[in-house]
Tab-separated table of C-alpha atoms in Angstrom:
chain	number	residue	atom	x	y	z
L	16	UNK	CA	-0.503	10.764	45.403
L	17	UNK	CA	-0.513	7.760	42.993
L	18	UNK	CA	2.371	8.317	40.284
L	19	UNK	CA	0.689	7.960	36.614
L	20	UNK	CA	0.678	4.432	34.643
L	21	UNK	CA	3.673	4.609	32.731
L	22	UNK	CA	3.099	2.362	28.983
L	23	UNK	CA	5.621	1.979	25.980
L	24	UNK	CA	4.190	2.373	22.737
L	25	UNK	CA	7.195	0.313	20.584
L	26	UNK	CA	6.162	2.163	16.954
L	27	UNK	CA	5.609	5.838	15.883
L	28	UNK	CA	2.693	4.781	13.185
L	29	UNK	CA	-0.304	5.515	12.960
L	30	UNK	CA	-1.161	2.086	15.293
L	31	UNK	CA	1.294	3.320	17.866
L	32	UNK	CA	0.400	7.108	18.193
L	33	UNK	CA	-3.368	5.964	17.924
L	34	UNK	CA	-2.762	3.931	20.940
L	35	UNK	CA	-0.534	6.839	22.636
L	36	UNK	CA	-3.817	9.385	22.036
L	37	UNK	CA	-6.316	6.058	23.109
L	38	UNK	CA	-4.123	6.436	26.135
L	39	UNK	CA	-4.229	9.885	27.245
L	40	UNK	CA	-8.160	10.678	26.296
L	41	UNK	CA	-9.304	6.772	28.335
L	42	UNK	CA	-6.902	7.442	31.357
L	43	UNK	CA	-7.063	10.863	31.611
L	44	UNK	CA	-4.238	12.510	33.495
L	45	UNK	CA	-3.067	9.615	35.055
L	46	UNK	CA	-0.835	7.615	32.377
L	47	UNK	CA	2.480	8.449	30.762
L	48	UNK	CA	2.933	7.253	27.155
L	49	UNK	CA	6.682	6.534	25.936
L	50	UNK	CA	6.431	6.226	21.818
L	51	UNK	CA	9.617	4.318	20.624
L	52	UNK	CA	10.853	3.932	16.922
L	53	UNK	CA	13.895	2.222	15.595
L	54	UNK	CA	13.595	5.341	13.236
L	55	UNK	CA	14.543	8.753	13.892
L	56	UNK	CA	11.264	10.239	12.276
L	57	UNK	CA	7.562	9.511	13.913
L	58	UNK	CA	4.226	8.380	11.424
L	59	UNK	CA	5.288	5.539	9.874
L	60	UNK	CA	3.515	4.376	6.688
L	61	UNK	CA	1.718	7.502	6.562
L	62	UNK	CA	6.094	8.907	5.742
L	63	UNK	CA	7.470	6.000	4.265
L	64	UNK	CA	4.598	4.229	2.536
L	65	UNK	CA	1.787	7.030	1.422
L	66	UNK	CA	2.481	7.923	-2.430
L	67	UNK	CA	4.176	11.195	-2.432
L	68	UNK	CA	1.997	12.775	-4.758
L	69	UNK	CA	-0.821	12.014	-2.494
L	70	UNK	CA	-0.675	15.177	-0.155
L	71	UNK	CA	-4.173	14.175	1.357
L	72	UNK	CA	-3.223	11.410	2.770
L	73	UNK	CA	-0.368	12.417	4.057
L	74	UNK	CA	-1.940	15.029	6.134
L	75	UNK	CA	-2.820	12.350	8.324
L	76	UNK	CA	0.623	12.905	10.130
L	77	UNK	CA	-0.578	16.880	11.229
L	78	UNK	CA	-2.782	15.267	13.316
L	79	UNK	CA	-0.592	12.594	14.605
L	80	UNK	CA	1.852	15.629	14.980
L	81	UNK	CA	-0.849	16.757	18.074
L	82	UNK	CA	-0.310	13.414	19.877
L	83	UNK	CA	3.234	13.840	20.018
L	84	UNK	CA	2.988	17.154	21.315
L	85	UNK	CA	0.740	16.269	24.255
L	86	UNK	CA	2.625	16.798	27.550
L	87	UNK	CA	1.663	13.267	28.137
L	88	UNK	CA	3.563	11.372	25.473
L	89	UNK	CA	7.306	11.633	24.739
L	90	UNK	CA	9.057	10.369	21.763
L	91	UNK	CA	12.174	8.270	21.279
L	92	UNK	CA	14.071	7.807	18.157
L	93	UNK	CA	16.474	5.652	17.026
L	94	UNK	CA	15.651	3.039	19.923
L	95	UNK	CA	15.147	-0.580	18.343
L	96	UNK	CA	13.679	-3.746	20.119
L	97	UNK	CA	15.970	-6.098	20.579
L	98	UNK	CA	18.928	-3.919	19.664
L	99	UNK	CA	19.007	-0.887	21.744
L	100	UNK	CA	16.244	-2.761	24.245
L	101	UNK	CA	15.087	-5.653	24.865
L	102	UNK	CA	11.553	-6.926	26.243
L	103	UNK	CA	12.659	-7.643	29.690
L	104	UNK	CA	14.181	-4.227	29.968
L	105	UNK	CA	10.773	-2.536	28.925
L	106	UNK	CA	8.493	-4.700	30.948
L	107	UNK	CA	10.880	-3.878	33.709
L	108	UNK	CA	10.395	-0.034	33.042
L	109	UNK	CA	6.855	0.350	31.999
L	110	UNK	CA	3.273	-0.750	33.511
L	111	UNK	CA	2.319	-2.355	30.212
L	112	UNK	CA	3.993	-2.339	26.715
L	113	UNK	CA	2.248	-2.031	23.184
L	114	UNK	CA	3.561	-3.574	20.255
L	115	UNK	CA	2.420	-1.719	17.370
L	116	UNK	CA	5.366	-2.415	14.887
L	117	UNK	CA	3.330	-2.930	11.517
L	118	UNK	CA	4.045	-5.127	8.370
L	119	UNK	CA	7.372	-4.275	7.040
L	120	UNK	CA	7.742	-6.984	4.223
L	121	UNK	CA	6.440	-8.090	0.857
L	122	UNK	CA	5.132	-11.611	0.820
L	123	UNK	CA	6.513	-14.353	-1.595
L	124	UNK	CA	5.376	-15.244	-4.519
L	125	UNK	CA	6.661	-18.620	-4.276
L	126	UNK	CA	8.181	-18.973	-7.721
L	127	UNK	CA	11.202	-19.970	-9.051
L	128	UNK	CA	13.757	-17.207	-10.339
L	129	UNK	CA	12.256	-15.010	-7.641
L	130	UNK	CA	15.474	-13.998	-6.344
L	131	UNK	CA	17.098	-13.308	-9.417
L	132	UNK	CA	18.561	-9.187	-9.839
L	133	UNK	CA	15.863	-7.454	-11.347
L	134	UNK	CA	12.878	-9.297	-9.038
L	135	UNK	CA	12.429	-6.706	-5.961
L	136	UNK	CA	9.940	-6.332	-3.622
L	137	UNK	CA	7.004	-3.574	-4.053
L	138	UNK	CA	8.199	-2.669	-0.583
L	139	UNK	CA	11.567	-1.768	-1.327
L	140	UNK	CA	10.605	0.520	-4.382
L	141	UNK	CA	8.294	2.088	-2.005
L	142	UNK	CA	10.638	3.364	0.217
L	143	UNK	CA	13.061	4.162	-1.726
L	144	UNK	CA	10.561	6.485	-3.491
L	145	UNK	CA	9.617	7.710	-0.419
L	146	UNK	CA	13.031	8.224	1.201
L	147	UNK	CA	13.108	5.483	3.557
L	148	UNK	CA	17.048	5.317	5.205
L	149	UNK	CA	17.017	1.781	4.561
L	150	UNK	CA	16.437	1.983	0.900
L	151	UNK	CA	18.147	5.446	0.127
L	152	UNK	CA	21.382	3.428	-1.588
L	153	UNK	CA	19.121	1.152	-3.140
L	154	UNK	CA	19.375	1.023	-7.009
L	155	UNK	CA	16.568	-0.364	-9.399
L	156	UNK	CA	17.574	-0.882	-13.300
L	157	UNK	CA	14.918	1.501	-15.099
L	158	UNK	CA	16.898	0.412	-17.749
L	159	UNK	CA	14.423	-1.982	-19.379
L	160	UNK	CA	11.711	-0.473	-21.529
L	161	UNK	CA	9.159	-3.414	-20.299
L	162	UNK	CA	8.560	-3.499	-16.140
L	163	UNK	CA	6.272	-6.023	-14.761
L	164	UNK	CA	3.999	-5.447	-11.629
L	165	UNK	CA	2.177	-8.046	-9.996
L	166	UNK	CA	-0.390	-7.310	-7.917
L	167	UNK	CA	-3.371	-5.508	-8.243
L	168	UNK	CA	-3.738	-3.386	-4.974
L	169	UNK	CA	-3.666	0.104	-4.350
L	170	UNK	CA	0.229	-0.306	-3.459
L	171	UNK	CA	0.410	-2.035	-7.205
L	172	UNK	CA	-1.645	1.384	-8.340
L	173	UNK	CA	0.926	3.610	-6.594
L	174	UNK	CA	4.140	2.058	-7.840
L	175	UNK	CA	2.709	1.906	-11.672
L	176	UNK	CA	1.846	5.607	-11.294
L	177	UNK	CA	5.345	6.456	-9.656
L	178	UNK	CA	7.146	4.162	-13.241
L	179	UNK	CA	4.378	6.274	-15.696
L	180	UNK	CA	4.858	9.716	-14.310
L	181	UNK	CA	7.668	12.503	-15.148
L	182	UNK	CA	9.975	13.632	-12.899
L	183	UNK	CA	8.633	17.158	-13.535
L	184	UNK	CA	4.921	15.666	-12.152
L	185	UNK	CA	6.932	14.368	-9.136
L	186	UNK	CA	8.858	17.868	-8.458
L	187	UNK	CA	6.609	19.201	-6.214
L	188	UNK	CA	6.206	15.960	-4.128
L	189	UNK	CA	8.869	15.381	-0.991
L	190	UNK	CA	10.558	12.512	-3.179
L	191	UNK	CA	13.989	12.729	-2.741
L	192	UNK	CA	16.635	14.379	-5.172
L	193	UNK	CA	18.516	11.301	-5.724
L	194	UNK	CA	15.308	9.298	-6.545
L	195	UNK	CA	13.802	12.315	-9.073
L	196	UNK	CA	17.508	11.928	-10.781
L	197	UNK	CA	17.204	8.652	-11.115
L	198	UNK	CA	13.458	8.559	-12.422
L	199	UNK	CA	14.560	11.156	-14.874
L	200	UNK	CA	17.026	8.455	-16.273
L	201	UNK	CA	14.381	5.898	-16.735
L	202	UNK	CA	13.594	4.003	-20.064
L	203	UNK	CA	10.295	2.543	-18.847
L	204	UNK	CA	7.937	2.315	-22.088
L	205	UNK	CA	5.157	0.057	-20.849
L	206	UNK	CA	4.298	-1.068	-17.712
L	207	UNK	CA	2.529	-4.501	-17.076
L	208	UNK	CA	0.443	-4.462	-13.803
L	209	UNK	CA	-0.560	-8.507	-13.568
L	210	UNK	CA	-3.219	-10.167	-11.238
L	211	UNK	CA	-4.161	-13.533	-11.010
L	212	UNK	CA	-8.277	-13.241	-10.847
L	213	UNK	CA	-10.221	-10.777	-12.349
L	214	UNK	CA	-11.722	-7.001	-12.179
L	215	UNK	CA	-14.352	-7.804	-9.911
L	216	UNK	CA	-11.827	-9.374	-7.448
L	217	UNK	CA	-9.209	-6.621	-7.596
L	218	UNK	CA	-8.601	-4.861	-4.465
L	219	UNK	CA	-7.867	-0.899	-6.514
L	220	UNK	CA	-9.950	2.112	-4.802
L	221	UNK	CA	-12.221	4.039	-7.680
L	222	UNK	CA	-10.510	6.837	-6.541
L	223	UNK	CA	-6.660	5.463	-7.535
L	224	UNK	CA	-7.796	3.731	-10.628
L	225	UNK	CA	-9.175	7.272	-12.158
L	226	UNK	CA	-6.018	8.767	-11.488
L	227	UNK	CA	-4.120	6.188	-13.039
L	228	UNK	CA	-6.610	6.720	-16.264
L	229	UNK	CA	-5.992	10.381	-15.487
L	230	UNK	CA	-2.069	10.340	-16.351
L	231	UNK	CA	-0.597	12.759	-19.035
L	232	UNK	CA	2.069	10.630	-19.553
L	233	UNK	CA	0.955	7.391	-20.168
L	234	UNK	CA	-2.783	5.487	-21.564
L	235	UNK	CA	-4.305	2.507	-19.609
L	236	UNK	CA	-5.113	-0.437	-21.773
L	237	UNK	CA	-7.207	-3.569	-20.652
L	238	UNK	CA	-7.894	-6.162	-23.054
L	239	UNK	CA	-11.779	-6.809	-23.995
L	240	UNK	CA	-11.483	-10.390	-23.246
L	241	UNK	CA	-10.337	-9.724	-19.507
L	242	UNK	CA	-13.317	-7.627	-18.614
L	243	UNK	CA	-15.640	-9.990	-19.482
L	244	UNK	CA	-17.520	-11.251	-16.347
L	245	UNK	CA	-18.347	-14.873	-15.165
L	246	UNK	CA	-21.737	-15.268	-13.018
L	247	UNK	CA	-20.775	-14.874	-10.054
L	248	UNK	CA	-18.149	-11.891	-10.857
L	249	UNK	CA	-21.178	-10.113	-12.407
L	250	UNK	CA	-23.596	-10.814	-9.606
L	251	UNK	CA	-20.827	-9.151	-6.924
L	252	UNK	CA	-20.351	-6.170	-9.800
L	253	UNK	CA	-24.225	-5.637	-9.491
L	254	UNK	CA	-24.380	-5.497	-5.743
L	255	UNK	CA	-21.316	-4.275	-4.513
L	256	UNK	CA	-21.662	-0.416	-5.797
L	257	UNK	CA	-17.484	-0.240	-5.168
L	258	UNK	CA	-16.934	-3.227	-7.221
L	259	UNK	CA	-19.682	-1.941	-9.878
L	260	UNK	CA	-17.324	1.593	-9.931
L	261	UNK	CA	-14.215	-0.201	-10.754
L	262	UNK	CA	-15.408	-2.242	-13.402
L	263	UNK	CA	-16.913	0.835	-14.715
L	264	UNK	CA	-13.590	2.664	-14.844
L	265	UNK	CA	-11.551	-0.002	-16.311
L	266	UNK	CA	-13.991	-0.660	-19.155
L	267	UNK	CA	-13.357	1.931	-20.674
L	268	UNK	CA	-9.505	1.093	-20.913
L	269	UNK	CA	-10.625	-1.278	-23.201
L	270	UNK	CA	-10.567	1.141	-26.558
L	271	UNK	CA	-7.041	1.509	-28.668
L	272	UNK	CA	-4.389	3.198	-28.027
L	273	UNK	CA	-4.280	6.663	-27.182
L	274	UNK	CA	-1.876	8.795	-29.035
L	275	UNK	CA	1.004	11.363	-27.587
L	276	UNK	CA	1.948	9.711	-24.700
L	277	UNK	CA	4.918	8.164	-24.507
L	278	UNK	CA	4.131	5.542	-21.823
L	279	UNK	CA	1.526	2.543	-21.617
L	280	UNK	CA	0.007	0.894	-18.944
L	281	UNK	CA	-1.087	-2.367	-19.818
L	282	UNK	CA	-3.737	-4.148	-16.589
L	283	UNK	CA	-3.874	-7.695	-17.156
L	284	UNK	CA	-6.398	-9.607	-15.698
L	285	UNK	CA	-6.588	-13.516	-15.150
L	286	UNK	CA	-2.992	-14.214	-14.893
L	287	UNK	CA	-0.537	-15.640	-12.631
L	288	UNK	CA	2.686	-15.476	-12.561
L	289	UNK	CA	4.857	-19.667	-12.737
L	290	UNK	CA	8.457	-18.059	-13.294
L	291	UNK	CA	10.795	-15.188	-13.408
L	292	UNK	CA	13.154	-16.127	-16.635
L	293	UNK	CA	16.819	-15.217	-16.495
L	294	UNK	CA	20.100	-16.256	-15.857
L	295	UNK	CA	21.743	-13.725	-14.269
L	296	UNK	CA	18.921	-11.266	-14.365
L	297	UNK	CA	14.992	-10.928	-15.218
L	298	UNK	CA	15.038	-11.305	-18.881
L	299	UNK	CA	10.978	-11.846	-18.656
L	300	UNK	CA	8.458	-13.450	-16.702
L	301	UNK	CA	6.164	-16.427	-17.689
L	302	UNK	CA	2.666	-15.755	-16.722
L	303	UNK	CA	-0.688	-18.587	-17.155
L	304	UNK	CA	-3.897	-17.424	-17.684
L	305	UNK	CA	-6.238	-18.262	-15.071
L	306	UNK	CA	-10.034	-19.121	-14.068
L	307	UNK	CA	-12.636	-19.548	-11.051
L	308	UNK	CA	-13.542	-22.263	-10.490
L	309	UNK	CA	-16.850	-23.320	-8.994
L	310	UNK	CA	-16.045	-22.906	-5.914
L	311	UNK	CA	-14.200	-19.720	-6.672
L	312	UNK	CA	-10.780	-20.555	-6.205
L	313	UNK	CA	-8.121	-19.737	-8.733
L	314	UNK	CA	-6.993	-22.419	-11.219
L	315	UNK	CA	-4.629	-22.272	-14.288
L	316	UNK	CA	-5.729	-23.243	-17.831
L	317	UNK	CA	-2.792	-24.685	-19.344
L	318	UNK	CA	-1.995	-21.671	-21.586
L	319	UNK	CA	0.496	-19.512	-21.446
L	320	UNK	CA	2.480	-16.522	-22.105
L	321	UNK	CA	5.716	-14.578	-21.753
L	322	UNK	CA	6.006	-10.976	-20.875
L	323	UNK	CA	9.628	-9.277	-22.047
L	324	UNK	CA	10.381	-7.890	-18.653
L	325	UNK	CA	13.687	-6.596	-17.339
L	326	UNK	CA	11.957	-5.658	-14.029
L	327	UNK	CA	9.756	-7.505	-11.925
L	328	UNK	CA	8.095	-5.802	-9.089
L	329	UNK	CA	6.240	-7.787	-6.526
L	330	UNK	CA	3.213	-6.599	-4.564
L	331	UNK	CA	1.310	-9.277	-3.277
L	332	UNK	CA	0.538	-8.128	0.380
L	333	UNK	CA	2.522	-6.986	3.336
L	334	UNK	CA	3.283	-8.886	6.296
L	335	UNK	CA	4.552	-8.371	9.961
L	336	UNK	CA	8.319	-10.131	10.863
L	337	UNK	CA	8.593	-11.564	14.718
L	338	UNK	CA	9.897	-9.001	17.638
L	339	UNK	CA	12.612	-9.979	19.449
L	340	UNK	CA	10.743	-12.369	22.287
L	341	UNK	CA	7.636	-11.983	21.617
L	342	UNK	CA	5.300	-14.446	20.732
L	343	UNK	CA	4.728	-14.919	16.962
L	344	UNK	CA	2.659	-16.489	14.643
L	345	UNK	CA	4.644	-17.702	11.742
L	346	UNK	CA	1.690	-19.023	9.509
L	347	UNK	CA	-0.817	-15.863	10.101
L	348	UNK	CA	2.382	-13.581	10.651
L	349	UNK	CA	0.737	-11.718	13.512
L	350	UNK	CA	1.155	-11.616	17.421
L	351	UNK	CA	-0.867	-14.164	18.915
L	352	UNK	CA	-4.235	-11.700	21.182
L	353	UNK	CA	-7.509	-11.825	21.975
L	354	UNK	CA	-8.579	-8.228	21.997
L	355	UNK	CA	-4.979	-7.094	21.900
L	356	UNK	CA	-4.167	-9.002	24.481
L	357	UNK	CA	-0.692	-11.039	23.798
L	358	UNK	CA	-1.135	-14.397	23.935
L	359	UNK	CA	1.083	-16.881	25.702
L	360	UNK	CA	2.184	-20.909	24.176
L	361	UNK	CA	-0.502	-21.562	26.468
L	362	UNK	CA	-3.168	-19.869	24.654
L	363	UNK	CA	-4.032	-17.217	27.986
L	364	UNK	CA	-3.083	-13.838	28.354
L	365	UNK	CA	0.694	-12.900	29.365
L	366	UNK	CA	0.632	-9.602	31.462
L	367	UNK	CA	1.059	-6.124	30.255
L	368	UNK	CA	1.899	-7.121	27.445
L	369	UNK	CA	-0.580	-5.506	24.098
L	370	UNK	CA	-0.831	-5.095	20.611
L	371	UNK	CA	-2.242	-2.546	17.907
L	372	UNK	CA	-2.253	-2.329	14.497
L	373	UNK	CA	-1.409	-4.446	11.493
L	374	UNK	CA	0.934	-6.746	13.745
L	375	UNK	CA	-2.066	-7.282	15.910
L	376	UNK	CA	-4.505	-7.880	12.785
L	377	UNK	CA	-2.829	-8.455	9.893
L	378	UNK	CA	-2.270	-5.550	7.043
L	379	UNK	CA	-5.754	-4.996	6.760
L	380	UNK	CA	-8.093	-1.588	6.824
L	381	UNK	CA	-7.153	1.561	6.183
L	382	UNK	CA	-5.288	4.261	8.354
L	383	UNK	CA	-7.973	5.359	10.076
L	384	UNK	CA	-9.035	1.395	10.898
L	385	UNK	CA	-6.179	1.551	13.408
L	386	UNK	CA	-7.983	4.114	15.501
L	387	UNK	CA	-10.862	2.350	17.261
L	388	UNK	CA	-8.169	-0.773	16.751
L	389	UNK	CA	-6.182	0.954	18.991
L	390	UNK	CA	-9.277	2.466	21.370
L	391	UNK	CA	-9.871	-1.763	22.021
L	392	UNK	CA	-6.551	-2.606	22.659
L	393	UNK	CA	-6.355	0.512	25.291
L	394	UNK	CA	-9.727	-0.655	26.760
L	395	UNK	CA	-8.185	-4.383	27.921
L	396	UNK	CA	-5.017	-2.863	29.076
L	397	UNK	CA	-6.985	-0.457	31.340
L	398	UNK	CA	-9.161	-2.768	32.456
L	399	UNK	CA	-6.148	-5.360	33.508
L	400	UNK	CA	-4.041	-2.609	35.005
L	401	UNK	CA	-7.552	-1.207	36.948
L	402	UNK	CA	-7.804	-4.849	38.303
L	403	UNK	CA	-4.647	-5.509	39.651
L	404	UNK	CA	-4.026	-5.302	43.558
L	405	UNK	CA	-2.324	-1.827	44.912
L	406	UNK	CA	0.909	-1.313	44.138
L	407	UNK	CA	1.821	-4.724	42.920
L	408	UNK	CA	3.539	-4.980	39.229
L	409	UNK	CA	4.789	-0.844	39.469
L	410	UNK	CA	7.979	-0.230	37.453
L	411	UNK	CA	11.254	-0.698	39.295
L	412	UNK	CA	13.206	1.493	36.935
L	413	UNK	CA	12.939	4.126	34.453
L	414	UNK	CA	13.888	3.708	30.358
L	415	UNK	CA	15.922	6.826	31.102
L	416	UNK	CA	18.382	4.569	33.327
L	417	UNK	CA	18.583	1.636	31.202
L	418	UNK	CA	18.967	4.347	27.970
L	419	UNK	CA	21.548	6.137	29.535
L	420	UNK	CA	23.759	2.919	30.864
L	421	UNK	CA	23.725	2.090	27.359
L	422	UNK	CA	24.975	5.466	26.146
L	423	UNK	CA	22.312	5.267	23.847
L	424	UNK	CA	22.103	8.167	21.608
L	425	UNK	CA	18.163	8.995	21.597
L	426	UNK	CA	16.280	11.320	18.754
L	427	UNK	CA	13.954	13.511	21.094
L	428	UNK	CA	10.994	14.993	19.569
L	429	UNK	CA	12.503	18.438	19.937
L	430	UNK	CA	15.457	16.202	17.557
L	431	UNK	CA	12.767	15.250	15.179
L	432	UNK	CA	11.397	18.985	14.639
L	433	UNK	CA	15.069	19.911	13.470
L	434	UNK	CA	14.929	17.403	10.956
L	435	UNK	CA	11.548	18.416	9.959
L	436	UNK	CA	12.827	22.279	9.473
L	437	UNK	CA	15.332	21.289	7.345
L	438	UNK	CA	13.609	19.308	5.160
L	439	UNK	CA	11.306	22.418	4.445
L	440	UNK	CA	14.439	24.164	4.376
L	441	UNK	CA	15.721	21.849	1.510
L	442	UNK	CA	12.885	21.767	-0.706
L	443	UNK	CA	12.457	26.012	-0.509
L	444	UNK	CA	16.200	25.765	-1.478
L	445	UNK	CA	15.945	23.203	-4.829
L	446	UNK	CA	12.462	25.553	-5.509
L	447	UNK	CA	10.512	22.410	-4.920
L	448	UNK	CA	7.274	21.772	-2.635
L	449	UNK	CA	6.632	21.708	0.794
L	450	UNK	CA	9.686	19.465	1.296
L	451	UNK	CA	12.155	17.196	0.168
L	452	UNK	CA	12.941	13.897	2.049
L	453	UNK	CA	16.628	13.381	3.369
L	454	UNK	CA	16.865	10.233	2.891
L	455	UNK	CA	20.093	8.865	4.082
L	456	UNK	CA	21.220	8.048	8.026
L	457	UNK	CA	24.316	10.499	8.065
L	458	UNK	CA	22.148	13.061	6.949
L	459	UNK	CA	19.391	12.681	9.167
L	460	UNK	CA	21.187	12.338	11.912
L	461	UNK	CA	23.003	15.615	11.299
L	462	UNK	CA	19.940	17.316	11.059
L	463	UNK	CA	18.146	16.798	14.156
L	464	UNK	CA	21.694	17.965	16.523
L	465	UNK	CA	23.110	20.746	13.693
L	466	UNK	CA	24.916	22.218	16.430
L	467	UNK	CA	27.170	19.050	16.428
């Protein structure tokens, strides 16, 4: 009897478990799946980058929950590339290997006083609000009664609506405690949300930019002059029924100020930022106002204006860092493929070698995008392994081996359901929702072995 393929998935997302189910339902009962994450907790983005008052969303991982619990596919936490294994060790374990590792980082803005205390990537805020370990000791000055956030993407959305809101709106989300104490400290007053073309070019969903113009808290403002549309802007408004929404919703931020609420959202249109003042922290950001021009690239105008800021949070796209010996492409920030397919220096295929997801594609799509992403990527890998001659390429060891050589401590799934029951535990303890994150290593750790 022919032993099943064995493939490592290296990432828990939505990408990786995507590819884990593409797996089982293409091959059947003939293929193993491995899922690795240099995490202790599976799902990714849908954990550590989905708003926490967005419980929709979020439900996502319930059905990523059934591909980890398919007999086929086992889970390892707290295994990094590179660290804890490296390429040759997986290639030397597995029939094929998929990459499937995401886009972890904020992209520059390319300005100077950009590293200056006070300038901090969307990304980090993100997870710190969403209890990512690497950000839990994070602090952010919420201090300053004017924040700044450029961008105008649905990450932008989420991180204005996180600064407007209360802690009590945020009680019933899994946000940690430590980040709803600090959020309950915060001065915030008005909130600057900055992009450099116009309302017809921004990238919001309908969807987020009611709820931001839903707040109790705070009122949205956009100035007159900043919905106003040029030709072309008015042409894609007319046809594009998403685009026609949006500019629909944010025209009618355009009337005064709304009174009671304590906070105020100000979108800004046509701007880009050319400095982050300061000496030894953001004291403001310099902003010039901006155009199309004909062939509808962004230009400046020569005027300009200074925003009081003592927070600048950036959130101008995501993208994917280099895996330790794989092939990278530093200018598009992917893996070189063709079809998910790694590409060699040579420009041809290396073998067994795959990718899925934003690392594969760039951070583009939505979750569900990464599904019949995935199915593709599965497809070519089948199809290679199919081809190859009998028994030739087969595993010569198992990950167990090399794991246990290394005295690796791995988080089993069984590991991961212990820290899932006593996050429930928590937040039925502090009278909170369905859960509250733990946020820190120490802590995680302890929960999924309490017996140690």
């Amino acid at each position: 009897m022919t032993a099943p393929v064995r493939v490592a998935v290296v990432g828990s997302g939505p990408a990786g478990l995507y590819a884990a189910e593409a797996l089982v339902k293409q091959a059947g009962g003939e293929v193993r799946a491995d899922v690795f994450d240099r995490l202790p907790t599976p799902y990714g983005l849908v954990r550590y980058g989905v708003a926490p008052d967005h419980p929709s969303i979020k439900s996502i991982a319930r059905y990523l929950q059934k591909v980890l619990e398919h007999p086929a596919v086992r889970f390892f936490g707290g295994v990094e590339l590179g660290r804890d294994l490296t390429r040759e060790q997986l290639l030397d374990c597995y029939d094929a290997v998929i990459y499937s590792t995401g886009a972890m980082v904020d992209r520059q803005l390319g300005v100077p006083g950009e590293d200056l205390p006070g300038s901090v990537a969307a990304t980090d805020f993100v997870n710190w609000y969403c209890g990512h370990p690497d950000a839990a000791d994070h602090t952010f000055d919420l201090s300053a009664e004017e924040v700044a956030v450029i961008g105008v993407g649905n990450v932008a959305v989420d991180v204005v609506r996180v600064l407007a809101k209360t802690p009590e709106d945020l009680r019933h989300t899994d946000v940690p405690e430590h980040v709803l104490e600090a959020l309950g400290r915060s001065r915030v007053r008005r909130i600057h949300m900055v992009g450099r073309r116009g309302p017809a070019q921004a990238k919001f969903t309908t969807k987020e930019l009611r709820e931001l113009g839903a707040l109790d808290n705070a009122s949205v403002h956009v100035r007159p002059g900043d919905m106003e549309l040029d030709p072309a802007s008015a042409a894609l408004a007319e046809s594009d029924r998403h685009v026609r929404g949006n500019v629909k919703v944010m025209a009618d931020w355009t009337a005064g100020e709304v009174a009671g609420k304590p906070r105020r959202i100000d979108v800004r249109f046509w701007r880009a930022p050319v400095e982050i003042l300061g000496t030894d922290r953001v004291e403001g950001l310099k902003l010039e106002h901006t155009r199309l021009d004909e062939t509808g690239r962004v230009t400046g105008t020569g005027e300009y204006e200074t925003l009081p800021v003592g927070l600048v949070l950036r959130s101008v796209g995501y993208q994917s860092v280099p895996l330790a010996g794989v092939p990278f492409d530093e200018r598009a920030h992917v893996v070189p493929n063709d079809g998910g397919r790694v590409l060699g220096p040579d420009g041809t295929p290396l073998p067994r070698e795959y990718v899925a997801g934003w690392i594969k594609r760039g951070p583009t799509g939505v979750v569900g995008t990464n599904k019949s992403d995935a199915a593709e990527t599965v497809r070519n890998l089948l199809a290679d392994l199919a081809a190859r001659p009998p028994g030739v390429g087969r595993p010569e060891h198992t990950v167990e081996e090399v794991l246990e050589a290394g005295c690796l401590p791995v988080v089993t799934y069984a590991d991961w359901l212990n820290l899932d029951a006593a996050e429930i535990a928590l937040a039925r303890s502090l009278s909170r929702g369905e859960r509250v994150k733990l946020a820190r290593w120490d802590a995680m750790r302890q929960a999924c072995r309490p017996e140690r």
